[in-house]
Short mmCIF file of C-alpha atoms and ligand atoms in Angstrom, two decimals:
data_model
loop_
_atom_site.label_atom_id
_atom_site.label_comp_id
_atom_site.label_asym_id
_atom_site.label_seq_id
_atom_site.Cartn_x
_atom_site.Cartn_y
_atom_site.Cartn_z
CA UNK A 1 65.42 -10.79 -19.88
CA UNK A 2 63.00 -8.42 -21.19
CA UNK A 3 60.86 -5.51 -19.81
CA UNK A 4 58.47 -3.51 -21.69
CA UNK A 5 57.99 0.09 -20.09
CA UNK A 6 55.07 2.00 -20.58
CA UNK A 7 55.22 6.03 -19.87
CA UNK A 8 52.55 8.05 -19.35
CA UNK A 9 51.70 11.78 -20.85
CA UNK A 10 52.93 13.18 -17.68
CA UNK A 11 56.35 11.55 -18.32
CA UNK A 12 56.40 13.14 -21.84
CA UNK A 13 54.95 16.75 -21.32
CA UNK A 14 58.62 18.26 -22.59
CA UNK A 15 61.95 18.10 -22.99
CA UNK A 16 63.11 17.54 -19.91
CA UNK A 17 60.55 14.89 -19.16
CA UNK A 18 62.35 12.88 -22.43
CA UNK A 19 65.42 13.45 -20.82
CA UNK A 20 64.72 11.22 -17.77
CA UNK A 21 62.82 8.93 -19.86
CA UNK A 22 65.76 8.07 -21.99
CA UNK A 23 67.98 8.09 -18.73
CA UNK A 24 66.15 5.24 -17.10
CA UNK A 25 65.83 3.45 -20.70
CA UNK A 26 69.11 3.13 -21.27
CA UNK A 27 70.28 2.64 -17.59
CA UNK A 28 69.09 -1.39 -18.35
CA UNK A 29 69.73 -3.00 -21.36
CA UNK A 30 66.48 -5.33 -20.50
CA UNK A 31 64.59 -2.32 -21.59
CA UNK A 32 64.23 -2.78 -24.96
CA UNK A 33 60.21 -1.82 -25.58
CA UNK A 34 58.67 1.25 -24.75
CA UNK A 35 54.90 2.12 -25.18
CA UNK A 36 54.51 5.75 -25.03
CA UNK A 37 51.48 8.43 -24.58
CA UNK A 38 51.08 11.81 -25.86
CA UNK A 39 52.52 14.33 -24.44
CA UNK A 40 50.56 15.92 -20.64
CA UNK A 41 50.36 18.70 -19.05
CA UNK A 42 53.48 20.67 -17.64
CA UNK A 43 52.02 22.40 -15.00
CA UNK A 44 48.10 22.53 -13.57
CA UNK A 45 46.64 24.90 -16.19
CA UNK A 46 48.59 23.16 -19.21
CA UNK A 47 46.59 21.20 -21.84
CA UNK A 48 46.47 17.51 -22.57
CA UNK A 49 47.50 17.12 -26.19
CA UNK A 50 45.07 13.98 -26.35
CA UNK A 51 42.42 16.99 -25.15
CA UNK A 52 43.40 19.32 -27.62
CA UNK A 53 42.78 16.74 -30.50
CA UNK A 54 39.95 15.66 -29.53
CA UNK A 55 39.36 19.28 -29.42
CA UNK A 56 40.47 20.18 -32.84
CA UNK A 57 38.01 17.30 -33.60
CA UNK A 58 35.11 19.07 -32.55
CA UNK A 59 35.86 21.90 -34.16
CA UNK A 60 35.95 20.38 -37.48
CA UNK A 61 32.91 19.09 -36.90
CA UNK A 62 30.98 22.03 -36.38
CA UNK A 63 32.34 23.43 -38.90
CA UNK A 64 34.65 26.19 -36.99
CA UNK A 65 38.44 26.52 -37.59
CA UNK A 66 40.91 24.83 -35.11
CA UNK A 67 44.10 27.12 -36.53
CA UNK A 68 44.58 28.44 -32.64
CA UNK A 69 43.93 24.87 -31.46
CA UNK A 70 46.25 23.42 -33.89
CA UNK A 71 48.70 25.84 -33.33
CA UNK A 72 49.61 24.74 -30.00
CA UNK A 73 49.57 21.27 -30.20
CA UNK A 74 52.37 21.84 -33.38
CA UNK A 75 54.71 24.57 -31.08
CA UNK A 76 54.50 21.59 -28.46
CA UNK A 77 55.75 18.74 -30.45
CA UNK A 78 58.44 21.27 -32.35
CA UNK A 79 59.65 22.51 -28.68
CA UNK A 80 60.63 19.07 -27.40
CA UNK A 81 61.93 18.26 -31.31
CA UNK A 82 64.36 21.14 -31.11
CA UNK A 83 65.22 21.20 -27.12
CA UNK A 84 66.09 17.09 -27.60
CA UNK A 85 68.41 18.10 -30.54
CA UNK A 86 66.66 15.74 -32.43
CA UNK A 87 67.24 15.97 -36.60
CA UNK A 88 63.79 14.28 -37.17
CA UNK A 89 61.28 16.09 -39.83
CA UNK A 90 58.59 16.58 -37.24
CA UNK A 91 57.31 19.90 -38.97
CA UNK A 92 56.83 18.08 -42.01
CA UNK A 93 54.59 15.07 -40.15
CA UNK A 94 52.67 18.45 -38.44
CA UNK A 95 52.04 19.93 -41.96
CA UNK A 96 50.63 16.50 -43.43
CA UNK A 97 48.48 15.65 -40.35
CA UNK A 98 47.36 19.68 -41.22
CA UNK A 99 46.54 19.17 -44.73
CA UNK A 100 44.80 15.49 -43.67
CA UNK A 101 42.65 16.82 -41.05
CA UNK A 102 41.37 19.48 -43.42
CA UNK A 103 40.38 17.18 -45.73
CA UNK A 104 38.12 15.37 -43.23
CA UNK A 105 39.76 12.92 -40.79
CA UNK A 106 38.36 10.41 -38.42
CA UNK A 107 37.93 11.98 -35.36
CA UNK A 108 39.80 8.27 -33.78
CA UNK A 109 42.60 8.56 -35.92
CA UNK A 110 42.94 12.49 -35.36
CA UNK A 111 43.24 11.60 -31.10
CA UNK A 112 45.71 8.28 -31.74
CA UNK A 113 47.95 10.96 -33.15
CA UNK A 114 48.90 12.31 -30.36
CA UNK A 115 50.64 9.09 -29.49
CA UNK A 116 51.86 8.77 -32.83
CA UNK A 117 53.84 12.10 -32.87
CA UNK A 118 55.39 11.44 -29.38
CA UNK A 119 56.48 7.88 -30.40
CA UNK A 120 58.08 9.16 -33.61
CA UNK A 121 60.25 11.88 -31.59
CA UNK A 122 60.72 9.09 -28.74
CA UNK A 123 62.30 6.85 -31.10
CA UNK A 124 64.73 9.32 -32.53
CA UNK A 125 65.80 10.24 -29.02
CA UNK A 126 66.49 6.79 -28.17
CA UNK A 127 67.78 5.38 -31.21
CA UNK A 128 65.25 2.40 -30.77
CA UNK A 129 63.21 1.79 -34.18
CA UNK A 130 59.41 3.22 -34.31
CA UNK A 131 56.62 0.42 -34.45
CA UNK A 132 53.00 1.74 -35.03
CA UNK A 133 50.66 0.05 -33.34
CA UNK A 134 48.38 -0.02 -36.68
CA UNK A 135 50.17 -2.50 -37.57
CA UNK A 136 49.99 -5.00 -35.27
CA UNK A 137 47.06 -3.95 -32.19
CA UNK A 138 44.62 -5.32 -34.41
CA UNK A 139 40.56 -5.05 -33.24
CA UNK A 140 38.00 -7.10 -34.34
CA UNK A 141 34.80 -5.12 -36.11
CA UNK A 142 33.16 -5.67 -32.90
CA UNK A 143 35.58 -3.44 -30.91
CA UNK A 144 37.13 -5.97 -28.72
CA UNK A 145 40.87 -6.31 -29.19
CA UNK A 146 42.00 -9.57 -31.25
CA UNK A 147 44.69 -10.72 -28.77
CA UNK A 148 45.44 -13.91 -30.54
CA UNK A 149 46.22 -12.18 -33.92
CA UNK A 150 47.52 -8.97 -32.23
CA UNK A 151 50.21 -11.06 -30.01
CA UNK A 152 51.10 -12.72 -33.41
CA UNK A 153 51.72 -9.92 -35.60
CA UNK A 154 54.48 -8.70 -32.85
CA UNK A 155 56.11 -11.07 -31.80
CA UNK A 156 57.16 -10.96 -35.76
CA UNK A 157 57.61 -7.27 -36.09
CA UNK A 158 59.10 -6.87 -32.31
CA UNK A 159 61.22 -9.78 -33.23
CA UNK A 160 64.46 -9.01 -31.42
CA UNK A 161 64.77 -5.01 -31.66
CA UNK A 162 64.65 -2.42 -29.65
CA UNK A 163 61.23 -0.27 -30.50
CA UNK A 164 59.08 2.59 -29.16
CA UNK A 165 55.80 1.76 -29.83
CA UNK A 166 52.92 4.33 -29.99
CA UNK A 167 50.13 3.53 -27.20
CA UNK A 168 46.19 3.86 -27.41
CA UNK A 169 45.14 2.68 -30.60
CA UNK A 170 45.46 0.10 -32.73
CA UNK A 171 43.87 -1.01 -36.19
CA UNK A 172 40.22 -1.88 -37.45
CA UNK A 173 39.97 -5.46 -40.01
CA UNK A 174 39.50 -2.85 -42.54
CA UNK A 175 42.23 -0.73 -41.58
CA UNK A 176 40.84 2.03 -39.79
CA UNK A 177 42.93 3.52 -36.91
CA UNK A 178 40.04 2.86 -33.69
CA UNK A 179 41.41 4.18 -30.12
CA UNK A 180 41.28 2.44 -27.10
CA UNK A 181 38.73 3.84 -24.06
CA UNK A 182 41.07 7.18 -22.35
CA UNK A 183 44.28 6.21 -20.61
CA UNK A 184 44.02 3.11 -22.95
CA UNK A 185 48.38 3.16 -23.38
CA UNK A 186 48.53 1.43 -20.37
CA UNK A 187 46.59 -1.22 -21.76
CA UNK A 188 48.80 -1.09 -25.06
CA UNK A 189 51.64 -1.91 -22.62
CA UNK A 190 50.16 -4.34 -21.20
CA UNK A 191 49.29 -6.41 -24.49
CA UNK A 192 52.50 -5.59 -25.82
CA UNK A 193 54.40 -7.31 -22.52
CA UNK A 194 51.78 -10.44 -22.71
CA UNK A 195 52.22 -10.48 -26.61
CA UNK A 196 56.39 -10.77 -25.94
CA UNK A 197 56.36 -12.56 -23.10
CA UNK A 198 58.20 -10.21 -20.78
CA UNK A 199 59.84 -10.67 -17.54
CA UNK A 200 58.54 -7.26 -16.18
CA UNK A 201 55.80 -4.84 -17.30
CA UNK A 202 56.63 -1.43 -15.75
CA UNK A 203 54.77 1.46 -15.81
CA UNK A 204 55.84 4.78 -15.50
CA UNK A 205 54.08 7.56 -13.69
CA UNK A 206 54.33 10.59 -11.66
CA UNK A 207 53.64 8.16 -8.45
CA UNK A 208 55.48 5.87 -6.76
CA UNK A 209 52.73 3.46 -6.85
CA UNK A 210 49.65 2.89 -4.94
CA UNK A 211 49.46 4.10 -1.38
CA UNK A 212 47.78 2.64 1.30
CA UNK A 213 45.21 4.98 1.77
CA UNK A 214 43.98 8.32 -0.26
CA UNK A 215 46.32 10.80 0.77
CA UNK A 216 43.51 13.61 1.13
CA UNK A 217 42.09 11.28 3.76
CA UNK A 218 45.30 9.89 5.65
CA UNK A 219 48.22 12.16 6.50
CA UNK A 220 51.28 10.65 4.40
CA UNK A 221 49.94 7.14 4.26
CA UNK A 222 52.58 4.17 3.79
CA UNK A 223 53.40 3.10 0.09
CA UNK A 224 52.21 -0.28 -0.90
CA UNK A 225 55.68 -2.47 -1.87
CA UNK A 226 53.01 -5.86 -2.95
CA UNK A 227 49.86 -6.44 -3.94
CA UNK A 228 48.49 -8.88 -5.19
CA UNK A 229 46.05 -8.81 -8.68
CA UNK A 230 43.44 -10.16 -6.87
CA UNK A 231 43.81 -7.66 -3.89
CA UNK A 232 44.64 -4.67 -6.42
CA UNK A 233 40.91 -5.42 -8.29
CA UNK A 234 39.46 -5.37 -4.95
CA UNK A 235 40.75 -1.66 -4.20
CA UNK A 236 40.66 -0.28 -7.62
CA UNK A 237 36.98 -1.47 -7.78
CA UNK A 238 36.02 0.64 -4.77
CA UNK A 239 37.83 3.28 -5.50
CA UNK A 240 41.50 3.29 -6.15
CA UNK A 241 42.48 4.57 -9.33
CA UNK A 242 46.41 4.70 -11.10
CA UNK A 243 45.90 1.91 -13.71
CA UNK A 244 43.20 1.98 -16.88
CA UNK A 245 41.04 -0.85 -15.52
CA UNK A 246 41.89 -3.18 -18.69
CA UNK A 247 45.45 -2.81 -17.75
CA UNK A 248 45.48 -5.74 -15.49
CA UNK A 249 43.95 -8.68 -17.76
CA UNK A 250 46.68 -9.11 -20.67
CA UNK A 251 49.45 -9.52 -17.95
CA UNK A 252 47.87 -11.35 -15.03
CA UNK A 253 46.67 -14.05 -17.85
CA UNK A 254 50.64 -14.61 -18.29
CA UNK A 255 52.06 -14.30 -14.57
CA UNK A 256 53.92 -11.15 -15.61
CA UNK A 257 54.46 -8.56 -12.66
CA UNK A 258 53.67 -5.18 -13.01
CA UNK A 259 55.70 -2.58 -11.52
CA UNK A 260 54.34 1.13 -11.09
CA UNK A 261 57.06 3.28 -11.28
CA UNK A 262 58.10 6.89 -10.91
CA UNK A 263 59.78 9.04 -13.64
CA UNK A 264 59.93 11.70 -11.48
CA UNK A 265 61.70 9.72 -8.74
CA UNK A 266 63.29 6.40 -10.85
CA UNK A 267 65.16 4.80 -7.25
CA UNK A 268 61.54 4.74 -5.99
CA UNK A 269 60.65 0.82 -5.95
CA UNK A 270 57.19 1.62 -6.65
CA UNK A 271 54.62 -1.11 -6.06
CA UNK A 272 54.61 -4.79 -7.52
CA UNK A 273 51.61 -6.38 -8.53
CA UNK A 274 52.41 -10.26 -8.63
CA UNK A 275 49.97 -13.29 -9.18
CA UNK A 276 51.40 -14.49 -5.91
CA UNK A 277 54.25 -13.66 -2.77
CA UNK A 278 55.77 -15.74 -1.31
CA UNK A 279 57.99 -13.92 0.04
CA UNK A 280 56.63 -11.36 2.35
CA UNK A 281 59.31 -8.04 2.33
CA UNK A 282 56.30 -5.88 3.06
CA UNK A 283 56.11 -4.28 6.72
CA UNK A 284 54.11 -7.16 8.06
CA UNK A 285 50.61 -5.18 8.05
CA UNK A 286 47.36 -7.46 8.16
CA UNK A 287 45.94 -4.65 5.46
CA UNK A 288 47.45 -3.86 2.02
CA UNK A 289 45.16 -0.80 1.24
CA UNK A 290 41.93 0.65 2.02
CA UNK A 291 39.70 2.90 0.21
CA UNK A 292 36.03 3.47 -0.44
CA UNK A 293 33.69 5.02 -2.41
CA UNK A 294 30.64 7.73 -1.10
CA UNK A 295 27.43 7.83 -3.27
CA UNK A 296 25.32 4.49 -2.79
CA UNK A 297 21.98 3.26 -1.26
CA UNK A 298 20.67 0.25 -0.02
CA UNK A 299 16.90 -1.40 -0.32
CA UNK A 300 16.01 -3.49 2.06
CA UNK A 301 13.52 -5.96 1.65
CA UNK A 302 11.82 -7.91 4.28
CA UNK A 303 9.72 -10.79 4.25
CA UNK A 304 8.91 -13.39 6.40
CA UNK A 305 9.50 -16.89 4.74
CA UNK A 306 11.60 -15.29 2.18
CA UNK A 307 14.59 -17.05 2.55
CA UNK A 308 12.62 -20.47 1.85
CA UNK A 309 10.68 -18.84 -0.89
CA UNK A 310 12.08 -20.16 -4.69
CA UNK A 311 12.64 -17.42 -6.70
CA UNK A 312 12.17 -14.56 -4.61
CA UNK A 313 15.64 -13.97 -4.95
CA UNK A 314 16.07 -14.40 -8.20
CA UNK A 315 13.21 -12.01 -9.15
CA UNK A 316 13.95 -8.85 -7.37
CA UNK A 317 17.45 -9.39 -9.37
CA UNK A 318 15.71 -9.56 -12.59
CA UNK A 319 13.90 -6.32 -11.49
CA UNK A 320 17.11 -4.54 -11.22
CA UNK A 321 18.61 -5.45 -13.96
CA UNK A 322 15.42 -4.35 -16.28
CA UNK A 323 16.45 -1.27 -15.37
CA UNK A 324 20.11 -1.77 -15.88
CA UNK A 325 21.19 -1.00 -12.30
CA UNK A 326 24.06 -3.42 -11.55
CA UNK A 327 23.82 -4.41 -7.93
CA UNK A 328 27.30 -4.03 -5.87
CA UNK A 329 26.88 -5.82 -2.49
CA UNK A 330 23.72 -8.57 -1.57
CA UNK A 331 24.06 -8.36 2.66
CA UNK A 332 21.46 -10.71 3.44
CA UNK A 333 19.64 -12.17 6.61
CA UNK A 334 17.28 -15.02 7.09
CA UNK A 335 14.14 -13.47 5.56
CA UNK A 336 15.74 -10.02 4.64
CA UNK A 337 17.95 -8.78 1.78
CA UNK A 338 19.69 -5.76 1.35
CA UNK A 339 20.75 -4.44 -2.02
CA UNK A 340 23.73 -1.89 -2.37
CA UNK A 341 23.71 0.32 -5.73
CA UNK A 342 25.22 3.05 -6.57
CA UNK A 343 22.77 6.46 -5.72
CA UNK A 344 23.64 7.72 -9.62
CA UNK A 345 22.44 4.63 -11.56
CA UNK A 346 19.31 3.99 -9.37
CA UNK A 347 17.97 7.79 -9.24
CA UNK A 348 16.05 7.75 -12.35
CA UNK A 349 14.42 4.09 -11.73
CA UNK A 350 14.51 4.17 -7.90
CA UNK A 351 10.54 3.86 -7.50
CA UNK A 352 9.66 2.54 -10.48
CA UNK A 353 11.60 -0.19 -8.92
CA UNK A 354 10.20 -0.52 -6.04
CA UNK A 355 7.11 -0.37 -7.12
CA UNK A 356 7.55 -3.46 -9.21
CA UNK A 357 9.31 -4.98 -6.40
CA UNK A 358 6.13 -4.78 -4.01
CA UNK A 359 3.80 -5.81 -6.46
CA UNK A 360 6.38 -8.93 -7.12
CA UNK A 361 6.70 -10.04 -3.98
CA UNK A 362 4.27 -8.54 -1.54
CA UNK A 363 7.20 -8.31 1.14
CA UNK A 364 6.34 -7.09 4.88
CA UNK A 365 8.56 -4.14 4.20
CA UNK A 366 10.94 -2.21 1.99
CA UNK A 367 12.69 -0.05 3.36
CA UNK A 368 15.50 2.54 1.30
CA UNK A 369 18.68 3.85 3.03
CA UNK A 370 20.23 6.57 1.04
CA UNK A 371 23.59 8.12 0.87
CA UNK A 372 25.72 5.51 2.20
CA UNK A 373 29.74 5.05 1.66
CA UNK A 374 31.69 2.28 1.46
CA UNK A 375 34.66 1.33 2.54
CA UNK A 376 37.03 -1.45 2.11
CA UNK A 377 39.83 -3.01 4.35
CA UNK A 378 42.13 -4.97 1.32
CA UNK A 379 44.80 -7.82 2.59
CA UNK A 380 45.89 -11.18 1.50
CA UNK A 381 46.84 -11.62 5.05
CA UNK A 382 43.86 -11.48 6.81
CA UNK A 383 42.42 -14.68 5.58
CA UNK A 384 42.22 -17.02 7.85
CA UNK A 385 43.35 -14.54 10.89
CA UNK A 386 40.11 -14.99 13.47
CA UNK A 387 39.14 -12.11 15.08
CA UNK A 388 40.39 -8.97 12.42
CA UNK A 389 36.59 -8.14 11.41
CA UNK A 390 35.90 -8.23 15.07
CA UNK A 391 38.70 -5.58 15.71
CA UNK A 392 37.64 -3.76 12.58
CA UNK A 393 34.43 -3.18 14.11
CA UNK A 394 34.82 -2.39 17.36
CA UNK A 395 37.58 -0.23 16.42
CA UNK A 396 34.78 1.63 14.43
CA UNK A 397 32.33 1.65 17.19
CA UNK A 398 34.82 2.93 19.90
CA UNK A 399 35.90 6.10 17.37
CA UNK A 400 31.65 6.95 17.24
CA UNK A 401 31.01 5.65 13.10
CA UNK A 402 27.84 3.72 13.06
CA UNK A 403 28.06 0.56 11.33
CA UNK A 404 25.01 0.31 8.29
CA UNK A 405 26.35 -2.74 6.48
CA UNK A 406 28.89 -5.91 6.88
CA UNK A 407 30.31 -8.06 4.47
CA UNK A 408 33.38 -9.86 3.65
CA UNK A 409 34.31 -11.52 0.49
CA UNK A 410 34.25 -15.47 0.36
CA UNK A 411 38.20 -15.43 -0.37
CA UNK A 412 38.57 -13.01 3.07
CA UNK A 413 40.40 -10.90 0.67
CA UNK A 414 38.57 -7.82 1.81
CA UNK A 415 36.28 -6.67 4.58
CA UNK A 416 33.69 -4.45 3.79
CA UNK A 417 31.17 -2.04 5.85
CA UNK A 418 29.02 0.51 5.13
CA UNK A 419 29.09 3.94 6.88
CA UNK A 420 27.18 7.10 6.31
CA UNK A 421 28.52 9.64 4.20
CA UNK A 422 29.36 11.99 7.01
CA UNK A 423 31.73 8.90 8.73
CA UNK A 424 33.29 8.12 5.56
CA UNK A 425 36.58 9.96 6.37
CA UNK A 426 36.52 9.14 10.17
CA UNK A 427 36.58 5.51 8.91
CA UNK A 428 39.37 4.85 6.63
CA UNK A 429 41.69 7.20 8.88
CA UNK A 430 40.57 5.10 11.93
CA UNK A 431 41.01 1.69 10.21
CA UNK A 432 44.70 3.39 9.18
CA UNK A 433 45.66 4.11 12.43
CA UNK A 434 44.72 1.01 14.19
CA UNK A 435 46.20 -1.60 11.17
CA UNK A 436 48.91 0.08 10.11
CA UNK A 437 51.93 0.01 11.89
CA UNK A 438 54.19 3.56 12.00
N1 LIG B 501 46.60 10.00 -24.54
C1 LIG B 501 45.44 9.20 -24.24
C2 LIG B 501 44.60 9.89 -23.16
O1 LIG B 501 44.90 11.01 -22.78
C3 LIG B 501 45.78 7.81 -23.86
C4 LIG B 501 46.74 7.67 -22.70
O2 LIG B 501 47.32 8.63 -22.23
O3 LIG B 501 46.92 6.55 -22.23
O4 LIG B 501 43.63 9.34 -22.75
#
């Protein structure tokens, strides 16, 4: 059995944070690799040290000194050094990252480490071995990670040990350190659990998992236990957000769960992402999560013969996509299309776009619908249940929020509608209350 564990800044911000790291490390043998971020903040005014690098960065490159900046990245690392009682040189590794960043450093290889430092010290404290992800996160010169070659390189240097591996970067053909997009150790972790073949990918947070509804919105909404990957892109799409969104890919190709986990509460189940369950342990509600998004509009086109007209379709899409709006949601009716984007991406382009689209198509109308939210009902469970987008919208219709758009995926995976902006709260706390059981 093997799990990989991935912790997140928030779980390293000091010494105590180390401490409960190593606690739930060694309280399973099975956990025997550990991806780690930089160090977080330690309370709400406290600095990132991935912030402060990138920081330091921009100093050097205008020129200005980054002594202060410096300065309190090195007291961090030396404060959880000395309060872990650990004999590692980690003054000396300041001093030469110091003398290397005056000299000129990559401004990638300056943020990675961040990661690097908090790796070192993590592997000390545990007594696992350090493995830099240099050597065996390997990109290709185009960017995109070399999985084939990556999972290679270690599965030999993993080979049997216990390591703490530094997340976030990896290495360039030529050697370069390159960093992954922000949040990018979770994406380490997962390549790292794919690459081994692990029995468990968990993640550790300062959550216990996704909830079934923003808690801003719903008062103390349930935890989800279950999800599915396919139901957990649905929500994180619209809106949900705990997991870097290439987090997902490395470990659903290989059926491995994913558990989100709590360092800050470790008997916390967290949720499970599987492929599949076949077991249902969750409560037995029809929804897994809801959430939406506020911010998009809809044109709608109108024509009459459209639907039997070739290409009219297609066209308007080209259209969009000259400008490089990506279109979300295509509602359509017999000789009338709708087309949901977000408000941001379409503001610049909105009537050059139309514009283009009358002259296209000469339709009977166009008409624009602006500040619109979204929001999505997720559950594996309500496929093939008749009547639950009937309930979901005359529940909305008795609690007064106007319907503006309807449409459910072809996997009934999700239900979604479109509200205005002023509903969007009333909505998701309505659809709470009436699927969610207490
Ligand atoms: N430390 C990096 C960041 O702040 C990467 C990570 O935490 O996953 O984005």
């Amino acid at each position: 059995m093997l799990k990989v564990l991935k912790f997140g800044g928030s779980s390293l911000a000091d010494a105590a944070q180390f401490a409960k790291v190593k606690h739930i490390v060694e309280s399973d043998p099975s956990r025997r690799v550990v991806v780690v971020s930089a160090p977080g903040k330690r309370f709400s005014e406290d600095h990132k040290i991935t912030d402060l690098l990138y920081l330091c960065a921009a100093h050097i490159e205008y020129g200005v000194s980054c002594e202060n900046v410096f300065s309190m990245i090195r007291a961090r690392y030396e404060e959880i050094c000395r309060d872990c009682g650990l004999d590692i040189d980690i003054t000396g590794e300041l001093d030469a990252l110091w003398l290397k960043m005056r000299s000129g450093m990559d401004r990638e290889e300056l943020a990675s480490r961040g990661e690097y430092l908090a790796a070192l010290l993590m592997a000390d404290y545990l007594g696992f071995d350090f493995l830099d992800a240099a050597l065996w996160l390997k990109f290709r010169f185009d960017g995109t990670v070399d999985k084939e070659a990556s999972y290679a390189a270690l599965q030999q240097a993993a080979d049997g040990r216990c390591v703490v591996i530094p997340g976030f970067y990896g290495a360039m053909p030529d050697g370069r350190v390159r960093t992954l997009t922000r949040g990018g150790s979770d994406v380490t972790g997962a390549l790292a659990a794919a690459a081994l073949d692990a029995d468990l990918y968990e993640n550790w947070t300062d959550v216990s998992g996704f909830l079934m509804a923003d808690p801003k919105i719903v008062n103390n909404p349930q935890p989800i236990r279950q999800i599915t990957y396919s139901e957990l892109r649905e929500l994180s799409y619209i809106g949900a957000k705990v997991l870097h969104e290439g987090t997902v890919f490395p470990v659903r190709e290989k059926h491995i769960p994913l558990n989100i986990r709590n360092t800050n509460a470790p008997d916390d189940p967290g949720t499970l992402i599987l492929d599949e369950i076949q077991e249902e342990t969750d409560n037995g509600n029809l929804i897994t999560g809801i959430a939406g998004k506020k911010g998009y509009c809809v044109i709608t086109i109108a024509k009459t013969g459209l639907s039997s007209e070739s290409g009219a379709l297609l066209r308007i899409l080209e259209i969009v996509n000259e400008h490089g709006v990506n279109v979300e949601y295509i509602p359509s009716g017999i000789d009338i299309v709708s087309l949901v984007m977000s408000e941001e991406k379409v503001k610049s382009c909105l009537y050059t776009m139309l514009g283009e689209i009358q002259k296209a198509l000469a339709p009977d109308s166009i008409k624009v619908t602006e500040h619109l939210a979204i929001v999505a009902a997720v559950g594996r469970r309500m496929a093939s249940r008749p009547g639950v987008s009937g309930r979901i919208f005359a529940t909305l219709g008795e609690n007064g929020v106007n319907i503006r758009m309807i449409t459910q995926g072809p996997e009934e995976l999700n239900i979604i509608v479109g509200v205005e902006e002023k509903d969007f709260a009333q909505a998701i706390r309505v659809l709470y209350d009436t699927f969610v059981k207490e």
